[in-house]
């Protein structure tokens, strides 16, 4: 049942930083991306093309793209929520893949992107089609797949129906996001299984936040149910706007430690990630939520630097 390798998508430059109040200089974002590549990342969510007044941290999207390392072997993902964002991303000439966003509930969809849930599906499908004409890859995420901050429980049938509708546009993959970090492994196993059955050959990616400590258990359940791509953020950066002070995205180094020790290769180097955790916590001027970033791996392969 368990695979021997998994693909990881590094989301720290976008989801990790998006809710941080202190504006991070573009040069530091580029340094983070370079460090992720150095650690082995080959798919990186580098920025989002959204209204800079709504998300000031992402106001430098075009500048980030202009400074991205030129690498044929790295896929740079730009997050977009409407055609205008997609047009901006494609116009940079540096974005390899659009990450489109749908939301499982109407109230969250309206709050997040001014669309109903159904509209978010139609808009994502249309962006995926237009990206194809521009020879840019596109995938889609279903946000709030496991619970909504406004509407509470999200019916699994709703998420499956959305995945089925989105599959018509043939996205590169379909992502299930636990945007507010309320998922549990049994729910994850059920939903990943149902969505995979619905979408056939389209790979399923999962996106977890560790808001309530269930992130790693959810990763394990998702892989067991056949998810093949995992989003994560170095340092576990990426707190939830609906839960102030909460832990962030699942931490890349924690996921890599767990999976590599379990015999599932990730393509990432743990020591390099841990070193980047130390660097990033200085940039952010605070300790980061990641566990393995603090403890180091096992067995020890390098001397721990105090931080
Ligand atoms: Zn997220």
Coordinates of C-alpha atoms and ligand atoms in Angstrom, one line a residue:
X1 CA 0.0 0.0 0.0
X2 CA 2.7 2.5 0.9
X3 CA 4.7 4.0 -1.9
X4 CA 8.5 4.2 -1.9
X5 CA 8.7 7.8 -3.0
X6 CA 6.7 11.0 -2.7
X7 CA 6.8 14.4 -4.3
X8 CA 7.0 17.4 -2.1
X9 CA 6.0 21.0 -3.0
X10 CA 7.6 23.7 -0.9
X11 CA 5.1 26.4 -0.1
X12 CA 7.1 28.5 2.4
X13 CA 7.7 31.5 0.1
X14 CA 3.9 31.9 -0.4
X15 CA 1.7 30.2 2.2
X16 CA 4.5 30.3 4.7
X17 CA 5.0 34.0 4.5
X18 CA 1.6 35.3 3.5
X19 CA 0.1 35.9 6.9
X20 CA 3.3 37.3 8.4
X21 CA 2.7 40.9 9.4
X22 CA 6.4 42.0 8.9
X23 CA 7.1 42.5 5.2
X24 CA 9.9 40.2 4.2
X25 CA 12.4 41.8 1.7
X26 CA 12.2 40.3 -1.8
X27 CA 15.9 39.4 -1.5
X28 CA 15.2 37.2 1.5
X29 CA 12.4 35.5 -0.3
X30 CA 14.8 34.7 -3.1
X31 CA 17.4 33.4 -0.6
X32 CA 14.7 31.1 0.8
X33 CA 13.9 29.8 -2.6
X34 CA 17.6 29.2 -3.4
X35 CA 18.0 27.4 -0.1
X36 CA 14.9 25.2 -0.8
X37 CA 16.4 24.3 -4.2
X38 CA 19.8 23.6 -2.5
X39 CA 18.0 21.2 -0.1
X40 CA 16.5 19.4 -3.1
X41 CA 13.1 21.1 -3.7
X42 CA 12.0 20.8 -7.4
X43 CA 8.5 22.3 -7.1
X44 CA 8.1 25.6 -5.2
X45 CA 5.1 27.8 -4.7
X46 CA 7.0 31.1 -5.1
X47 CA 4.3 33.8 -4.8
X48 CA 0.7 34.6 -5.4
X49 CA -0.8 37.1 -7.9
X50 CA -3.5 38.7 -5.7
X51 CA -4.6 42.2 -4.8
X52 CA -1.6 43.8 -3.1
X53 CA -3.9 45.8 -0.8
X54 CA -5.5 42.5 0.4
X55 CA -2.2 40.7 0.8
X56 CA 0.7 43.2 1.1
X57 CA 3.3 40.4 1.7
X58 CA 2.7 39.3 -1.9
X59 CA 2.9 42.8 -3.5
X60 CA 6.3 42.0 -4.9
X61 CA 5.1 39.0 -7.0
X62 CA 6.6 40.3 -10.2
X63 CA 9.9 41.3 -8.5
X64 CA 10.2 37.8 -7.0
X65 CA 9.6 36.2 -10.4
X66 CA 12.2 38.5 -12.1
X67 CA 14.9 37.3 -9.6
X68 CA 14.1 33.6 -9.6
X69 CA 17.1 31.3 -10.2
X70 CA 17.1 30.1 -13.8
X71 CA 16.6 26.3 -13.4
X72 CA 15.2 24.0 -16.0
X73 CA 14.8 21.3 -13.4
X74 CA 12.7 23.4 -10.9
X75 CA 8.9 24.1 -11.4
X76 CA 7.9 27.5 -10.1
X77 CA 4.3 27.8 -9.0
X78 CA 2.3 31.0 -8.9
X79 CA -1.0 31.0 -7.0
X80 CA -3.9 32.7 -8.7
X81 CA -7.6 33.2 -7.8
X82 CA -8.9 34.8 -11.0
X83 CA -8.1 35.3 -14.6
X84 CA -6.4 38.7 -13.9
X85 CA -4.0 36.9 -11.5
X86 CA -3.4 34.2 -14.1
X87 CA -2.6 36.8 -16.8
X88 CA -0.2 38.5 -14.4
X89 CA 1.5 35.2 -13.6
X90 CA 1.9 34.2 -17.3
X91 CA 3.1 37.7 -18.2
X92 CA 6.1 37.3 -16.0
X93 CA 7.4 34.5 -18.3
X94 CA 8.9 32.8 -15.2
X95 CA 5.9 30.9 -13.8
X96 CA 5.9 27.2 -14.9
X97 CA 2.7 26.3 -13.2
X98 CA -0.5 28.1 -12.1
X99 CA -1.9 27.0 -8.8
X100 CA -5.7 27.8 -8.9
X101 CA -7.8 27.9 -5.9
X102 CA -11.4 26.7 -5.3
X103 CA -13.2 26.7 -1.9
X104 CA -15.6 24.1 -0.7
X105 CA -18.0 26.5 1.0
X106 CA -19.7 29.7 -0.2
X107 CA -18.9 31.9 2.8
X108 CA -15.2 31.1 2.8
X109 CA -15.1 31.4 -1.0
X110 CA -16.6 34.9 -0.7
X111 CA -14.3 35.9 2.1
X112 CA -11.2 34.5 0.4
X113 CA -11.7 35.5 -3.2
X114 CA -15.2 37.1 -3.7
X115 CA -16.7 34.1 -5.5
X116 CA -19.2 31.5 -4.6
X117 CA -18.0 27.9 -4.3
X118 CA -19.5 27.0 -7.6
X119 CA -18.0 30.1 -9.2
X120 CA -14.6 29.2 -7.9
X121 CA -14.9 25.9 -9.7
X122 CA -15.9 27.5 -13.0
X123 CA -13.2 30.1 -12.8
X124 CA -10.5 27.6 -12.0
X125 CA -11.6 25.4 -14.9
X126 CA -11.4 28.4 -17.2
X127 CA -8.0 29.4 -15.9
X128 CA -6.7 25.8 -16.4
X129 CA -7.9 25.9 -20.0
X130 CA -6.4 29.3 -20.7
X131 CA -3.1 28.2 -19.1
X132 CA -3.0 25.2 -21.5
X133 CA -3.3 27.6 -24.5
X134 CA -0.3 29.5 -23.0
X135 CA 1.6 26.3 -22.6
X136 CA 1.7 26.8 -18.8
X137 CA 0.9 23.9 -16.5
X138 CA -2.0 24.3 -14.0
X139 CA -3.2 22.5 -11.0
X140 CA -6.1 23.2 -8.6
X141 CA -6.6 23.1 -4.8
X142 CA -9.9 22.7 -3.0
X143 CA -9.5 24.9 0.1
X144 CA -11.4 24.1 3.3
X145 CA -11.8 20.5 2.2
X146 CA -11.8 19.3 5.8
X147 CA -13.7 22.1 7.5
X148 CA -14.7 25.7 7.2
X149 CA -14.1 28.6 9.7
X150 CA -17.5 30.0 8.8
X151 CA -19.7 27.0 7.9
X152 CA -18.2 24.3 10.1
X153 CA -18.3 20.7 8.8
X154 CA -17.8 20.3 5.1
X155 CA -19.7 17.4 3.5
X156 CA -17.3 14.9 1.8
X157 CA -19.8 14.6 -1.1
X158 CA -19.3 18.3 -1.8
X159 CA -15.6 18.0 -2.1
X160 CA -15.9 14.9 -4.3
X161 CA -18.4 16.6 -6.5
X162 CA -16.0 19.6 -6.9
X163 CA -13.1 17.3 -7.7
X164 CA -15.2 15.5 -10.3
X165 CA -16.1 18.9 -11.9
X166 CA -12.5 20.1 -11.9
X167 CA -11.3 16.9 -13.4
X168 CA -13.1 17.8 -16.6
X169 CA -10.4 20.5 -17.2
X170 CA -7.6 18.0 -16.8
X171 CA -5.5 19.8 -14.2
X172 CA -2.0 18.5 -13.5
X173 CA -3.3 17.4 -10.1
X174 CA -6.1 18.1 -7.6
X175 CA -5.1 19.3 -4.1
X176 CA -7.2 18.8 -1.0
X177 CA -6.4 21.5 1.5
X178 CA -7.0 21.5 5.3
X179 CA -6.8 25.3 5.2
X180 CA -7.6 25.8 8.9
X181 CA -6.0 22.6 10.3
X182 CA -9.0 20.7 11.6
X183 CA -8.5 17.4 9.8
X184 CA -7.9 14.0 11.3
X185 CA -6.4 10.9 9.8
X186 CA -9.6 9.0 9.4
X187 CA -11.3 11.8 7.6
X188 CA -8.2 12.3 5.4
X189 CA -8.1 8.6 4.5
X190 CA -11.8 8.6 3.6
X191 CA -11.7 11.8 1.5
X192 CA -8.5 11.0 -0.4
X193 CA -9.8 7.6 -1.2
X194 CA -13.1 9.0 -2.5
X195 CA -11.5 11.7 -4.5
X196 CA -9.1 9.4 -6.1
X197 CA -11.9 7.1 -7.1
X198 CA -13.7 10.0 -8.6
X199 CA -10.8 11.6 -10.6
X200 CA -9.1 8.5 -11.9
X201 CA -5.6 9.1 -13.2
X202 CA -5.3 12.7 -11.9
X203 CA -2.8 12.7 -9.0
X204 CA -4.1 13.9 -5.6
X205 CA -2.0 16.4 -3.6
X206 CA -2.6 17.2 0.0
X207 CA -2.1 20.5 1.9
X208 CA -2.2 20.4 5.7
X209 CA -1.8 22.9 8.5
X210 CA -0.7 21.7 11.9
X211 CA -3.0 24.1 13.8
X212 CA -4.2 21.3 16.1
X213 CA -1.3 18.9 15.9
X214 CA -2.7 16.4 13.4
X215 CA -0.6 17.4 10.5
X216 CA 1.9 14.5 10.3
X217 CA -0.7 11.9 11.1
X218 CA -2.8 13.4 8.2
X219 CA 0.2 13.1 5.9
X220 CA 0.7 9.4 6.7
X221 CA -3.0 8.7 6.2
X222 CA -3.1 10.6 2.9
X223 CA -0.1 8.6 1.5
X224 CA -1.7 5.4 2.7
X225 CA -4.8 6.4 0.7
X226 CA -2.8 7.1 -2.4
X227 CA -2.0 10.8 -2.3
X228 CA 1.3 11.3 -4.2
X229 CA 2.2 14.9 -3.6
X230 CA 2.6 16.7 -0.3
X231 CA 2.7 20.5 0.3
X232 CA 4.9 21.7 3.2
X233 CA 6.7 24.7 4.5
X234 CA 10.2 25.0 5.8
X235 CA 10.1 25.7 9.6
X236 CA 6.4 25.1 9.7
X237 CA 5.8 28.8 8.8
X238 CA 2.3 29.8 7.8
X239 CA 0.0 30.4 10.7
X240 CA -3.7 30.3 10.3
X241 CA -5.4 33.7 10.0
X242 CA -8.5 32.2 11.8
X243 CA -6.4 30.9 14.7
X244 CA -4.0 33.6 15.9
X245 CA -0.8 32.1 17.4
X246 CA -1.4 28.7 15.9
X247 CA 1.2 26.5 14.3
X248 CA 1.6 26.9 10.6
X249 CA 1.8 24.6 7.5
X250 CA 3.2 21.2 8.2
X251 CA 7.0 21.6 8.4
X252 CA 9.0 20.3 5.5
X253 CA 11.8 19.0 7.8
X254 CA 9.3 17.2 10.0
X255 CA 7.6 15.5 7.0
X256 CA 11.0 14.6 5.5
X257 CA 12.2 13.2 8.8
X258 CA 9.1 11.0 9.2
X259 CA 9.0 9.8 5.6
X260 CA 12.7 9.2 5.0
X261 CA 12.9 7.2 8.3
X262 CA 9.9 5.2 7.2
X263 CA 11.6 4.3 3.9
X264 CA 9.7 6.8 1.6
X265 CA 12.1 9.0 -0.3
X266 CA 11.3 12.7 -0.7
X267 CA 14.3 14.0 -2.7
X268 CA 15.1 16.4 0.1
X269 CA 18.1 16.6 2.4
X270 CA 17.2 16.9 6.1
X271 CA 20.4 18.6 7.3
X272 CA 20.1 21.3 4.6
X273 CA 16.5 21.9 5.7
X274 CA 17.4 22.1 9.4
X275 CA 20.2 24.7 8.5
X276 CA 17.6 26.7 6.6
X277 CA 15.3 26.6 9.6
X278 CA 18.0 28.2 11.6
X279 CA 18.6 30.9 9.0
X280 CA 14.8 31.5 8.5
X281 CA 14.2 31.9 12.2
X282 CA 16.8 34.7 12.3
X283 CA 15.1 36.4 9.3
X284 CA 11.7 36.1 11.0
X285 CA 13.2 37.0 14.4
X286 CA 11.3 34.2 16.2
X287 CA 11.5 30.5 16.7
X288 CA 9.6 28.5 14.1
X289 CA 7.0 25.7 14.9
X290 CA 8.9 22.8 13.2
X291 CA 9.9 20.1 15.7
X292 CA 12.8 18.5 13.8
X293 CA 14.2 22.0 13.1
X294 CA 14.9 22.2 16.8
X295 CA 15.8 18.6 17.7
X296 CA 17.8 17.6 14.6
X297 CA 17.5 14.3 12.8
X298 CA 18.4 10.8 13.9
X299 CA 20.9 9.3 13.7
X300 CA 22.9 12.5 13.9
X301 CA 24.7 13.3 10.7
X302 CA 26.1 16.7 11.7
X303 CA 26.8 18.7 14.8
X304 CA 23.8 20.7 15.9
X305 CA 24.3 24.4 15.8
X306 CA 22.9 26.1 18.8
X307 CA 20.1 28.5 17.8
Ligands
LIG1 ZN1 -2.3 26.7 3.5

